[in-house]
Structure formats: structure tokens, C-alpha cells
């Protein structure tokens, strides 16, 4: 059996994809915000607008990924996405000096963050499809949970080490991120080939029913939860630095706590929680934890509790992604998994783009960071109500 056909290696490869696409390319930006604010690369409101542009890139990538994967293969598209991500972080390390008339620094970073969004979409949509292809139905939930953990590990490693590289400005942080992304590409590349499936696996999708209404309802809940995640996932470090008056080195490392939550969210909710509680209850718990995290910030200015809330939110966010990825597989079947998970990711990024734009606008008109966290409370509350309506039919619950 070829190395690329072995489940253990494909799992490592897809973990490396999440490590690079989600943990590094997408989330390197958030812990670097304090440094970019300190060195006047961007303003606080522009941080939110750049987040919106990143999510727009992710949205476009999500729309295109499933279509391109059908034509060129999921592995090939995933490889291209990783290369685009490497280009995006390398370009972000360069600060253009074209004067202030056209706000060149902002628009250059906007271009870089747009490219980063394309990469995140490729990893988020295609890695679960690649890792579950030909895998035993009993293993699929565990494998999805494991690869989601790769994204969290990337966030943790980056957040803890970034302070060593940003003393002279954000450029060093971006270059360090690029080096890590290049390493992930080397590890993942051989495992992203098309898997040779046995006849039993090829017929796995035959006769599967697609539960369209339940999938659309789940998509709405997922999109609302995505908007609720924005204040922590973009602004946590900046909030701790600016509003809680913490030093730059501490504020940058705060995001590591969020990363620990992201790292364990997939295995806890997608694996252990789903087996013990079932995926419906596991999803309810993930949304409730997200609600608790944003409520913590609006209710207290205690630095320790705010930092802990970042870990809780990370646990919620990645756990929700892992659970919904598997629920999409259950409700859409293996044949339609890529297209429906692509739609889920489109909805997720519409929610995040809307949330990032709204929070950037609220900061711009001087409502402050707390108004954005109140937005998160509302979004998570609505997501909880809507997600509660989506039940997976009993015959599919063991798949």
C-alpha cells in the first residue's frame, strides 16, 4: 500500500494542512494585531476591515473549492491553496512605502489577507474530505476531530513564539510564519494525492439521501455562531492590549490560550463528546460555551477571566466546526459532502465577514470593543435556538 493511501499518514498530512491554512495563514494575523497597531501599520478599525476582507477571500475560496475539487481533485486544489497561503504571509512581511495618500499599507495588507482567505477555505473544506475518503465510518468522527486539532496547535505555537520575532516590528513575525507554512507544505504534500479506494468504499455513497432542509437550517446556525466568534478570534489580543492596558508581549501571547482551546475543540467535541453525548448535544454544548465566553468579557474586566474566555471560545469554535463537519457528512452523504461542506463554509464566512465589518464599524464610530462582544452574545443565543431544531435521523447516527 502506498504511503499516501495509509490512513495514519493522510491524517498527519491533513493535520499539517489545518496547521498551515488555519493555525498559521489565517490566525497569524490576530496575535500580530497589537504589533501592527504599535508600529502604526494599521488602525484599530482597519483591523476589523482587514478581517472582513480575509473572510471575503475565504468566502470566494469556499464557493470555488468544491467546484475545482471535482474537476482537478481535492488534493491538487488543497496543494495550490497552501502555496497561495505561503505567498500571502511572505507578502505581508513587506510594508510598502508609497506615502499615506492612498493608504498603501492598508490596501497591501488587504490583498495579502484576501489571499490568506483563499488558503483557509481550501484547507477547511478539502482536508476533511481528503481524510475521510475510504476511511471506516466509525473512524470518520475521530479523524475529523484530529485534523481540526492541527489548526489549534498552529495557533498555540505561533502565539507563544511570536514575541521573539516582533521586537523590531511585524515583519519578523510574518517571516517566521512563512517558514512554518513552508515546513507544513513539505510534510503534507505527499499525502494529498487521490486515494485508491476499494469497491466497497466506492459504493459507500450509493443511495444516500440528502436532507436539504436540515442542512440549510444547520448552515444558518453555523453562520450566526461564526459571527459570534469574531470578537475573540480577531480582537482578543488587541482588546487585552488596548482596553485592559497589558504590555505588547503579554497581549501577543494571550492568543495562545485561544489556540489551546482551538487545539482541543476538535477532539473533545468531534470525538469524545460526540461519542459520549451524541453530536446534537455536543453541538449545543459547544454553542453554550461560546455564549459563556463572550458573556465573560462583557461582564468583567478581570484580565485572567478574559484570557480564560479566549480558551473557552477557541474550544467552542473549533469544536463546533468539527461537529458540523461530521453532521454535514451524515446529512449530505459522502458523495455530496464536499459541496455541502463548501456551502457550510460559505455561510460561516458570510457570518464572520459580517461580524468583522460590524465590529470594525462599531469601533470606528467609537462604540468600542465591548459593543462587538455584545453582538457575539446575540449571535450565539440565536445560533443555539436554531441549531436545536436540527436532528440527525436515527439510522444515520452511527455513520
mmCIF file of C-alpha atoms in Angstrom:
data_model
loop_
_atom_site.group_PDB
_atom_site.id
_atom_site.type_symbol
_atom_site.label_atom_id
_atom_site.label_comp_id
_atom_site.label_asym_id
_atom_site.label_seq_id
_atom_site.Cartn_x
_atom_site.Cartn_y
_atom_site.Cartn_z
ATOM 1 C CA UNK A 1 0.000 0.000 0.000
ATOM 2 C CA UNK A 2 1.350 3.407 -0.989
ATOM 3 C CA UNK A 3 2.184 5.837 1.823
ATOM 4 C CA UNK A 4 -0.495 8.287 0.635
ATOM 5 C CA UNK A 5 -3.142 5.525 0.927
ATOM 6 C CA UNK A 6 -2.364 4.838 4.586
ATOM 7 C CA UNK A 7 -4.913 6.410 6.912
ATOM 8 C CA UNK A 8 -2.339 7.415 9.547
ATOM 9 C CA UNK A 9 -0.217 9.342 7.061
ATOM 10 C CA UNK A 10 -3.201 11.026 5.389
ATOM 11 C CA UNK A 11 -4.292 12.118 8.868
ATOM 12 C CA UNK A 12 -0.863 13.663 9.560
ATOM 13 C CA UNK A 13 -0.918 15.352 6.144
ATOM 14 C CA UNK A 14 -4.374 16.824 6.746
ATOM 15 C CA UNK A 15 -3.367 17.937 10.252
ATOM 16 C CA UNK A 16 -0.452 19.765 8.619
ATOM 17 C CA UNK A 17 -2.929 21.358 6.179
ATOM 18 C CA UNK A 18 -5.023 22.667 9.092
ATOM 19 C CA UNK A 19 -1.863 23.689 10.957
ATOM 20 C CA UNK A 20 -0.799 25.847 7.996
ATOM 21 C CA UNK A 21 -4.103 27.034 6.499
ATOM 22 C CA UNK A 22 -5.991 27.715 9.734
ATOM 23 C CA UNK A 23 -3.435 27.933 12.549
ATOM 24 C CA UNK A 24 -0.831 29.954 10.646
ATOM 25 C CA UNK A 25 -2.073 31.646 7.466
ATOM 26 C CA UNK A 26 -5.482 32.586 8.835
ATOM 27 C CA UNK A 27 -4.787 33.226 12.510
ATOM 28 C CA UNK A 28 -1.244 34.636 12.441
ATOM 29 C CA UNK A 29 -2.955 37.964 11.804
ATOM 30 C CA UNK A 30 -4.777 38.135 15.151
ATOM 31 C CA UNK A 31 -1.775 37.861 17.532
ATOM 32 C CA UNK A 32 0.141 40.237 15.251
ATOM 33 C CA UNK A 33 -2.524 42.976 15.526
ATOM 34 C CA UNK A 34 -1.002 44.509 18.715
ATOM 35 C CA UNK A 35 2.387 44.787 16.984
ATOM 36 C CA UNK A 36 0.820 46.276 13.837
ATOM 37 C CA UNK A 37 -1.072 48.800 15.967
ATOM 38 C CA UNK A 38 2.076 49.610 17.965
ATOM 39 C CA UNK A 39 4.135 50.210 14.805
ATOM 40 C CA UNK A 40 1.283 52.085 13.088
ATOM 41 C CA UNK A 41 0.799 49.704 10.182
ATOM 42 C CA UNK A 42 -2.982 49.829 10.725
ATOM 43 C CA UNK A 43 -5.590 51.424 12.999
ATOM 44 C CA UNK A 44 -7.962 49.543 15.310
ATOM 45 C CA UNK A 45 -10.929 49.945 12.950
ATOM 46 C CA UNK A 46 -8.820 48.858 9.974
ATOM 47 C CA UNK A 47 -8.023 45.639 11.860
ATOM 48 C CA UNK A 48 -11.712 44.742 11.605
ATOM 49 C CA UNK A 49 -11.946 45.735 7.951
ATOM 50 C CA UNK A 50 -8.918 43.559 7.137
ATOM 51 C CA UNK A 51 -10.677 40.732 8.936
ATOM 52 C CA UNK A 52 -13.690 41.302 6.696
ATOM 53 C CA UNK A 53 -11.522 41.183 3.556
ATOM 54 C CA UNK A 54 -9.951 37.949 4.792
ATOM 55 C CA UNK A 55 -13.402 36.437 5.231
ATOM 56 C CA UNK A 56 -14.424 37.650 1.758
ATOM 57 C CA UNK A 57 -11.405 35.788 0.363
ATOM 58 C CA UNK A 58 -12.460 32.774 2.381
ATOM 59 C CA UNK A 59 -15.997 33.116 1.042
ATOM 60 C CA UNK A 60 -14.849 33.202 -2.580
ATOM 61 C CA UNK A 61 -12.498 30.290 -1.926
ATOM 62 C CA UNK A 62 -15.324 28.306 -0.364
ATOM 63 C CA UNK A 63 -17.565 28.919 -3.380
ATOM 64 C CA UNK A 64 -14.862 27.781 -5.802
ATOM 65 C CA UNK A 65 -13.147 24.972 -3.876
ATOM 66 C CA UNK A 66 -15.752 22.239 -4.236
ATOM 67 C CA UNK A 67 -16.172 23.021 -7.942
ATOM 68 C CA UNK A 68 -12.417 22.960 -8.598
ATOM 69 C CA UNK A 69 -12.016 19.815 -6.485
ATOM 70 C CA UNK A 70 -14.484 17.947 -8.702
ATOM 71 C CA UNK A 71 -12.524 18.946 -11.794
ATOM 72 C CA UNK A 72 -8.914 18.788 -10.609
ATOM 73 C CA UNK A 73 -9.073 16.646 -7.453
ATOM 74 C CA UNK A 74 -9.300 17.728 -3.816
ATOM 75 C CA UNK A 75 -5.614 17.078 -3.127
ATOM 76 C CA UNK A 76 -4.368 19.186 -6.044
ATOM 77 C CA UNK A 77 -6.606 22.128 -5.117
ATOM 78 C CA UNK A 78 -5.504 21.832 -1.496
ATOM 79 C CA UNK A 79 -1.845 21.987 -2.568
ATOM 80 C CA UNK A 80 -2.464 25.134 -4.619
ATOM 81 C CA UNK A 81 -4.260 26.722 -1.674
ATOM 82 C CA UNK A 82 -1.259 26.068 0.584
ATOM 83 C CA UNK A 83 1.101 27.667 -1.941
ATOM 84 C CA UNK A 84 -1.162 30.731 -2.135
ATOM 85 C CA UNK A 85 -1.056 30.895 1.669
ATOM 86 C CA UNK A 86 2.737 30.871 1.653
ATOM 87 C CA UNK A 87 2.751 33.767 -0.821
ATOM 88 C CA UNK A 88 0.252 35.710 1.324
ATOM 89 C CA UNK A 89 2.349 35.625 4.516
ATOM 90 C CA UNK A 90 5.586 36.365 2.661
ATOM 91 C CA UNK A 91 3.992 39.414 1.032
ATOM 92 C CA UNK A 92 2.527 40.594 4.356
ATOM 93 C CA UNK A 93 6.070 40.871 5.754
ATOM 94 C CA UNK A 94 6.789 43.766 3.390
ATOM 95 C CA UNK A 95 5.429 47.187 4.299
ATOM 96 C CA UNK A 96 5.084 49.319 1.142
ATOM 97 C CA UNK A 97 6.292 52.919 1.405
ATOM 98 C CA UNK A 98 4.101 54.704 -1.126
ATOM 99 C CA UNK A 99 3.009 57.540 1.129
ATOM 100 C CA UNK A 100 -0.246 57.960 3.002
ATOM 101 C CA UNK A 101 -2.460 59.436 0.277
ATOM 102 C CA UNK A 102 -3.774 56.094 -0.898
ATOM 103 C CA UNK A 103 -3.305 54.268 2.404
ATOM 104 C CA UNK A 104 -0.926 51.856 0.682
ATOM 105 C CA UNK A 105 -0.111 49.827 3.801
ATOM 106 C CA UNK A 106 -3.768 49.017 4.382
ATOM 107 C CA UNK A 107 -4.535 48.011 0.799
ATOM 108 C CA UNK A 108 -1.385 45.909 0.517
ATOM 109 C CA UNK A 109 -2.311 44.028 3.685
ATOM 110 C CA UNK A 110 -5.879 43.760 2.375
ATOM 111 C CA UNK A 111 -4.537 41.971 -0.722
ATOM 112 C CA UNK A 112 -2.459 39.643 1.474
ATOM 113 C CA UNK A 113 -5.379 38.858 3.768
ATOM 114 C CA UNK A 114 -7.607 38.168 0.759
ATOM 115 C CA UNK A 115 -5.104 35.555 -0.458
ATOM 116 C CA UNK A 116 -4.939 34.122 3.060
ATOM 117 C CA UNK A 117 -8.714 33.692 2.972
ATOM 118 C CA UNK A 118 -8.457 31.587 -0.170
ATOM 119 C CA UNK A 119 -5.985 29.307 1.601
ATOM 120 C CA UNK A 120 -8.114 28.922 4.723
ATOM 121 C CA UNK A 121 -11.104 27.927 2.581
ATOM 122 C CA UNK A 122 -9.066 25.301 0.749
ATOM 123 C CA UNK A 123 -7.847 23.733 3.985
ATOM 124 C CA UNK A 124 -11.134 23.951 5.870
ATOM 125 C CA UNK A 125 -13.250 22.406 3.111
ATOM 126 C CA UNK A 126 -10.946 19.905 1.486
ATOM 127 C CA UNK A 127 -8.924 18.410 4.358
ATOM 128 C CA UNK A 128 -11.997 16.723 5.955
ATOM 129 C CA UNK A 129 -12.957 15.323 2.538
ATOM 130 C CA UNK A 130 -9.434 14.006 1.929
ATOM 131 C CA UNK A 131 -9.007 12.407 5.362
ATOM 132 C CA UNK A 132 -12.410 10.645 5.376
ATOM 133 C CA UNK A 133 -12.128 9.265 1.818
ATOM 134 C CA UNK A 134 -12.127 5.493 2.161
ATOM 135 C CA UNK A 135 -11.985 5.595 5.974
ATOM 136 C CA UNK A 136 -14.197 3.408 8.135
ATOM 137 C CA UNK A 137 -17.466 5.171 9.123
ATOM 138 C CA UNK A 138 -16.595 4.568 12.788
ATOM 139 C CA UNK A 139 -13.268 6.369 12.348
ATOM 140 C CA UNK A 140 -14.528 9.420 10.469
ATOM 141 C CA UNK A 141 -15.533 11.477 13.502
ATOM 142 C CA UNK A 142 -12.207 10.810 15.223
ATOM 143 C CA UNK A 143 -10.203 11.680 12.097
ATOM 144 C CA UNK A 144 -12.090 14.947 11.577
ATOM 145 C CA UNK A 145 -11.525 15.855 15.228
ATOM 146 C CA UNK A 146 -7.801 15.157 14.936
ATOM 147 C CA UNK A 147 -7.228 17.296 11.859
ATOM 148 C CA UNK A 148 -9.121 20.200 13.433
ATOM 149 C CA UNK A 149 -6.660 19.917 16.343
ATOM 150 C CA UNK A 150 -3.867 20.695 13.875
ATOM 151 C CA UNK A 151 -5.239 24.225 13.439
ATOM 152 C CA UNK A 152 -5.195 24.816 17.179
ATOM 153 C CA UNK A 153 -1.638 23.570 17.534
ATOM 154 C CA UNK A 154 -0.598 26.095 14.888
ATOM 155 C CA UNK A 155 -2.233 28.952 16.808
ATOM 156 C CA UNK A 156 -0.590 27.900 20.099
ATOM 157 C CA UNK A 157 2.901 27.511 18.654
ATOM 158 C CA UNK A 158 2.704 30.787 16.765
ATOM 159 C CA UNK A 159 1.315 32.818 19.658
ATOM 160 C CA UNK A 160 3.940 31.564 22.106
ATOM 161 C CA UNK A 161 6.875 32.149 19.767
ATOM 162 C CA UNK A 162 5.816 35.361 18.000
ATOM 163 C CA UNK A 163 7.072 37.677 20.798
ATOM 164 C CA UNK A 164 10.591 36.515 19.897
ATOM 165 C CA UNK A 165 10.211 37.874 16.363
ATOM 166 C CA UNK A 166 8.230 41.139 16.662
ATOM 167 C CA UNK A 167 10.592 43.320 18.699
ATOM 168 C CA UNK A 168 11.563 45.227 15.545
ATOM 169 C CA UNK A 169 8.063 45.182 14.064
ATOM 170 C CA UNK A 170 5.514 42.814 12.499
ATOM 171 C CA UNK A 171 7.733 41.838 9.546
ATOM 172 C CA UNK A 172 9.730 39.366 11.620
ATOM 173 C CA UNK A 173 6.523 37.696 12.779
ATOM 174 C CA UNK A 174 5.266 37.316 9.224
ATOM 175 C CA UNK A 175 8.590 35.820 8.059
ATOM 176 C CA UNK A 176 8.578 33.316 10.936
ATOM 177 C CA UNK A 177 5.029 32.349 9.976
ATOM 178 C CA UNK A 178 6.125 31.828 6.361
ATOM 179 C CA UNK A 179 8.903 29.470 7.463
ATOM 180 C CA UNK A 180 6.417 27.349 9.426
ATOM 181 C CA UNK A 181 3.973 27.277 6.498
ATOM 182 C CA UNK A 182 6.739 26.067 4.161
ATOM 183 C CA UNK A 183 7.528 23.227 6.585
ATOM 184 C CA UNK A 184 3.866 22.184 6.683
ATOM 185 C CA UNK A 185 3.698 22.110 2.885
ATOM 186 C CA UNK A 186 6.668 19.717 2.754
ATOM 187 C CA UNK A 187 5.008 17.379 5.295
ATOM 188 C CA UNK A 188 1.518 17.492 3.763
ATOM 189 C CA UNK A 189 2.344 17.379 0.039
ATOM 190 C CA UNK A 190 2.776 13.566 -0.452
ATOM 191 C CA UNK A 191 -0.429 12.798 1.488
ATOM 192 C CA UNK A 192 -2.689 14.916 -0.714
ATOM 193 C CA UNK A 193 -2.857 12.545 -3.673
ATOM 194 C CA UNK A 194 -6.060 10.770 -4.704
ATOM 195 C CA UNK A 195 -6.606 7.676 -2.603
ATOM 196 C CA UNK A 196 -7.092 4.314 -4.306
ATOM 197 C CA UNK A 197 -10.471 3.159 -2.924
ATOM 198 C CA UNK A 198 -11.723 -0.403 -2.693
ATOM 199 C CA UNK A 199 -15.045 -1.321 -4.424
ATOM 200 C CA UNK A 200 -16.836 -1.339 -1.042
ATOM 201 C CA UNK A 201 -15.759 2.241 -0.373
ATOM 202 C CA UNK A 202 -16.700 3.335 -3.885
ATOM 203 C CA UNK A 203 -20.267 2.164 -3.330
ATOM 204 C CA UNK A 204 -20.392 3.819 0.121
ATOM 205 C CA UNK A 205 -22.326 6.815 -1.211
ATOM 206 C CA UNK A 206 -24.894 4.843 -3.185
ATOM 207 C CA UNK A 207 -28.498 5.558 -2.300
ATOM 208 C CA UNK A 208 -27.735 8.152 0.386
ATOM 209 C CA UNK A 209 -30.487 10.710 0.937
ATOM 210 C CA UNK A 210 -29.630 14.416 1.202
ATOM 211 C CA UNK A 211 -31.551 16.181 3.997
ATOM 212 C CA UNK A 212 -31.611 19.630 2.403
ATOM 213 C CA UNK A 213 -33.867 21.488 4.854
ATOM 214 C CA UNK A 214 -31.892 20.288 7.879
ATOM 215 C CA UNK A 215 -28.635 21.209 6.176
ATOM 216 C CA UNK A 216 -29.828 24.747 5.389
ATOM 217 C CA UNK A 217 -31.043 25.188 8.965
ATOM 218 C CA UNK A 218 -27.699 23.988 10.276
ATOM 219 C CA UNK A 219 -25.973 26.422 7.916
ATOM 220 C CA UNK A 220 -27.903 29.388 9.371
ATOM 221 C CA UNK A 221 -26.981 28.387 12.935
ATOM 222 C CA UNK A 222 -23.344 27.856 11.949
ATOM 223 C CA UNK A 223 -23.215 31.294 10.278
ATOM 224 C CA UNK A 224 -24.600 33.034 13.368
ATOM 225 C CA UNK A 225 -22.105 31.238 15.616
ATOM 226 C CA UNK A 226 -19.346 32.325 13.225
ATOM 227 C CA UNK A 227 -20.299 35.982 13.711
ATOM 228 C CA UNK A 228 -20.296 35.410 17.474
ATOM 229 C CA UNK A 229 -16.692 34.140 17.314
ATOM 230 C CA UNK A 230 -15.366 37.317 15.644
ATOM 231 C CA UNK A 231 -14.673 39.470 18.749
ATOM 232 C CA UNK A 232 -12.377 36.839 20.267
ATOM 233 C CA UNK A 233 -10.854 35.407 17.085
ATOM 234 C CA UNK A 234 -9.820 38.821 15.710
ATOM 235 C CA UNK A 235 -9.753 41.269 18.607
ATOM 236 C CA UNK A 236 -8.815 39.343 21.757
ATOM 237 C CA UNK A 237 -5.134 40.369 21.744
ATOM 238 C CA UNK A 238 -5.964 43.953 20.757
ATOM 239 C CA UNK A 239 -8.650 44.209 23.459
ATOM 240 C CA UNK A 240 -6.279 42.976 26.168
ATOM 241 C CA UNK A 241 -3.542 45.352 24.949
ATOM 242 C CA UNK A 242 -5.631 48.493 24.425
ATOM 243 C CA UNK A 243 -8.577 48.253 26.823
ATOM 244 C CA UNK A 244 -7.035 46.228 29.674
ATOM 245 C CA UNK A 245 -3.686 48.047 29.355
ATOM 246 C CA UNK A 246 -1.470 44.973 29.148
ATOM 247 C CA UNK A 247 2.046 45.022 27.598
ATOM 248 C CA UNK A 248 2.556 44.038 23.974
ATOM 249 C CA UNK A 249 4.472 40.828 24.723
ATOM 250 C CA UNK A 250 1.721 39.571 27.047
ATOM 251 C CA UNK A 251 -1.085 40.582 24.669
ATOM 252 C CA UNK A 252 0.518 38.697 21.782
ATOM 253 C CA UNK A 253 0.884 35.530 23.852
ATOM 254 C CA UNK A 254 -2.730 35.772 25.099
ATOM 255 C CA UNK A 255 -3.824 34.340 21.784
ATOM 256 C CA UNK A 256 -2.040 31.107 22.704
ATOM 257 C CA UNK A 257 -4.793 30.445 25.261
ATOM 258 C CA UNK A 258 -7.324 30.761 22.451
ATOM 259 C CA UNK A 259 -5.120 28.392 20.447
ATOM 260 C CA UNK A 260 -5.168 25.760 23.189
ATOM 261 C CA UNK A 261 -8.952 25.840 23.050
ATOM 262 C CA UNK A 262 -8.861 25.512 19.256
ATOM 263 C CA UNK A 263 -6.406 22.607 19.522
ATOM 264 C CA UNK A 264 -8.606 20.573 21.854
ATOM 265 C CA UNK A 265 -12.002 21.651 20.495
ATOM 266 C CA UNK A 266 -11.987 19.181 17.593
ATOM 267 C CA UNK A 267 -11.033 16.044 19.552
ATOM 268 C CA UNK A 268 -13.186 16.975 22.578
ATOM 269 C CA UNK A 269 -16.403 17.766 20.705
ATOM 270 C CA UNK A 270 -15.898 15.931 17.409
ATOM 271 C CA UNK A 271 -14.518 12.796 19.056
ATOM 272 C CA UNK A 272 -15.000 12.242 22.793
ATOM 273 C CA UNK A 273 -18.061 14.489 23.270
ATOM 274 C CA UNK A 274 -19.868 13.114 20.240
ATOM 275 C CA UNK A 275 -19.352 9.521 21.385
ATOM 276 C CA UNK A 276 -20.462 10.169 24.974
ATOM 277 C CA UNK A 277 -23.234 12.731 24.413
ATOM 278 C CA UNK A 278 -24.182 12.390 20.761
ATOM 279 C CA UNK A 279 -23.477 15.041 18.129
ATOM 280 C CA UNK A 280 -26.655 17.073 18.736
ATOM 281 C CA UNK A 281 -25.939 17.568 22.437
ATOM 282 C CA UNK A 282 -22.243 18.062 21.715
ATOM 283 C CA UNK A 283 -23.129 20.911 19.366
ATOM 284 C CA UNK A 284 -25.461 22.504 21.927
ATOM 285 C CA UNK A 285 -22.647 22.415 24.488
ATOM 286 C CA UNK A 286 -20.165 23.954 22.027
ATOM 287 C CA UNK A 287 -22.528 26.872 21.312
ATOM 288 C CA UNK A 288 -23.251 27.359 25.020
ATOM 289 C CA UNK A 289 -19.530 27.594 25.744
ATOM 290 C CA UNK A 290 -19.180 30.253 23.025
ATOM 291 C CA UNK A 291 -22.011 32.208 24.624
ATOM 292 C CA UNK A 292 -20.347 31.900 28.033
ATOM 293 C CA UNK A 293 -17.033 33.171 26.604
ATOM 294 C CA UNK A 294 -18.456 36.400 25.129
ATOM 295 C CA UNK A 295 -20.621 36.984 28.210
ATOM 296 C CA UNK A 296 -17.490 36.784 30.370
ATOM 297 C CA UNK A 297 -15.874 39.689 28.530
ATOM 298 C CA UNK A 298 -18.921 41.959 28.777
ATOM 299 C CA UNK A 299 -19.445 41.155 32.444
ATOM 300 C CA UNK A 300 -15.903 41.631 33.760
ATOM 301 C CA UNK A 301 -12.614 43.412 33.042
ATOM 302 C CA UNK A 302 -10.606 40.898 35.054
ATOM 303 C CA UNK A 303 -7.599 40.074 32.866
ATOM 304 C CA UNK A 304 -7.363 36.444 33.975
ATOM 305 C CA UNK A 305 -11.036 35.732 33.266
ATOM 306 C CA UNK A 306 -10.857 37.470 29.883
ATOM 307 C CA UNK A 307 -7.803 35.414 28.921
ATOM 308 C CA UNK A 308 -9.522 32.197 30.038
ATOM 309 C CA UNK A 309 -12.578 33.174 27.977
ATOM 310 C CA UNK A 310 -10.329 33.087 24.912
ATOM 311 C CA UNK A 311 -9.564 29.421 25.570
ATOM 312 C CA UNK A 312 -13.253 28.663 26.092
ATOM 313 C CA UNK A 313 -14.156 30.419 22.828
ATOM 314 C CA UNK A 314 -11.442 28.529 20.930
ATOM 315 C CA UNK A 315 -12.763 25.250 22.329
ATOM 316 C CA UNK A 316 -16.271 26.224 21.220
ATOM 317 C CA UNK A 317 -15.296 27.463 17.775
ATOM 318 C CA UNK A 318 -13.212 24.505 16.620
ATOM 319 C CA UNK A 319 -15.467 22.010 18.383
ATOM 320 C CA UNK A 320 -18.417 23.456 16.508
ATOM 321 C CA UNK A 321 -16.516 23.174 13.234
ATOM 322 C CA UNK A 322 -15.612 19.521 13.853
ATOM 323 C CA UNK A 323 -19.139 18.529 14.914
ATOM 324 C CA UNK A 324 -20.766 20.355 11.995
ATOM 325 C CA UNK A 325 -18.306 18.838 9.540
ATOM 326 C CA UNK A 326 -19.401 15.360 10.616
ATOM 327 C CA UNK A 327 -23.095 16.286 10.794
ATOM 328 C CA UNK A 328 -22.801 17.594 7.223
ATOM 329 C CA UNK A 329 -21.290 14.263 6.199
ATOM 330 C CA UNK A 330 -24.202 12.428 7.876
ATOM 331 C CA UNK A 331 -26.939 14.602 6.334
ATOM 332 C CA UNK A 332 -25.420 15.003 2.852
ATOM 333 C CA UNK A 333 -23.658 11.634 2.413
ATOM 334 C CA UNK A 334 -20.119 11.037 1.173
ATOM 335 C CA UNK A 335 -20.999 11.878 -2.443
ATOM 336 C CA UNK A 336 -22.320 15.373 -1.635
ATOM 337 C CA UNK A 337 -20.049 16.014 1.365
ATOM 338 C CA UNK A 338 -17.640 18.383 -0.403
ATOM 339 C CA UNK A 339 -20.348 20.545 -1.973
ATOM 340 C CA UNK A 340 -22.444 20.824 1.204
ATOM 341 C CA UNK A 341 -19.435 21.397 3.475
ATOM 342 C CA UNK A 342 -18.410 24.061 0.967
ATOM 343 C CA UNK A 343 -21.814 25.713 1.438
ATOM 344 C CA UNK A 344 -21.394 25.471 5.211
ATOM 345 C CA UNK A 345 -18.040 27.203 4.924
ATOM 346 C CA UNK A 346 -19.572 29.880 2.675
ATOM 347 C CA UNK A 347 -22.212 30.526 5.334
ATOM 348 C CA UNK A 348 -19.570 30.521 8.060
ATOM 349 C CA UNK A 349 -17.531 33.135 6.234
ATOM 350 C CA UNK A 350 -20.556 35.293 5.483
ATOM 351 C CA UNK A 351 -21.159 35.294 9.233
ATOM 352 C CA UNK A 352 -17.534 36.099 10.032
ATOM 353 C CA UNK A 353 -17.248 38.754 7.325
ATOM 354 C CA UNK A 354 -20.436 40.425 8.541
ATOM 355 C CA UNK A 355 -19.303 40.220 12.155
ATOM 356 C CA UNK A 356 -15.843 41.607 11.395
ATOM 357 C CA UNK A 357 -17.260 44.501 9.358
ATOM 358 C CA UNK A 358 -19.843 45.287 12.049
ATOM 359 C CA UNK A 359 -17.225 45.291 14.806
ATOM 360 C CA UNK A 360 -14.813 47.404 12.772
ATOM 361 C CA UNK A 361 -17.633 49.893 12.142
ATOM 362 C CA UNK A 362 -18.595 49.929 15.843
ATOM 363 C CA UNK A 363 -15.016 50.730 16.808
ATOM 364 C CA UNK A 364 -14.838 53.368 14.062
ATOM 365 C CA UNK A 365 -17.891 55.209 15.457
ATOM 366 C CA UNK A 366 -16.461 54.943 18.989
ATOM 367 C CA UNK A 367 -18.841 52.325 20.400
ATOM 368 C CA UNK A 368 -15.750 50.399 21.455
ATOM 369 C CA UNK A 369 -14.781 46.751 21.703
ATOM 370 C CA UNK A 370 -17.488 45.816 24.204
ATOM 371 C CA UNK A 371 -20.264 46.563 21.678
ATOM 372 C CA UNK A 372 -18.748 43.845 19.475
ATOM 373 C CA UNK A 373 -18.792 41.336 22.315
ATOM 374 C CA UNK A 374 -22.482 42.141 22.913
ATOM 375 C CA UNK A 375 -23.001 41.357 19.233
ATOM 376 C CA UNK A 376 -21.403 37.976 19.962
ATOM 377 C CA UNK A 377 -23.868 37.335 22.799
ATOM 378 C CA UNK A 378 -26.828 37.942 20.473
ATOM 379 C CA UNK A 379 -25.411 35.790 17.659
ATOM 380 C CA UNK A 380 -24.610 32.807 19.890
ATOM 381 C CA UNK A 381 -28.064 32.996 21.509
ATOM 382 C CA UNK A 382 -29.795 32.845 18.117
ATOM 383 C CA UNK A 383 -27.439 30.070 16.931
ATOM 384 C CA UNK A 384 -28.346 27.971 19.976
ATOM 385 C CA UNK A 385 -32.085 28.241 19.279
ATOM 386 C CA UNK A 386 -31.786 27.421 15.576
ATOM 387 C CA UNK A 387 -29.241 24.594 15.935
ATOM 388 C CA UNK A 388 -31.507 22.909 18.483
ATOM 389 C CA UNK A 389 -34.013 22.308 15.668
ATOM 390 C CA UNK A 390 -31.632 20.142 13.622
ATOM 391 C CA UNK A 391 -31.752 16.440 14.491
ATOM 392 C CA UNK A 392 -29.961 13.701 12.558
ATOM 393 C CA UNK A 393 -32.281 10.761 11.682
ATOM 394 C CA UNK A 394 -31.604 7.709 13.874
ATOM 395 C CA UNK A 395 -30.466 5.413 11.027
ATOM 396 C CA UNK A 396 -27.609 7.874 10.280
ATOM 397 C CA UNK A 397 -26.406 8.456 13.836
ATOM 398 C CA UNK A 398 -23.787 5.727 13.740
ATOM 399 C CA UNK A 399 -22.212 6.889 10.471
#
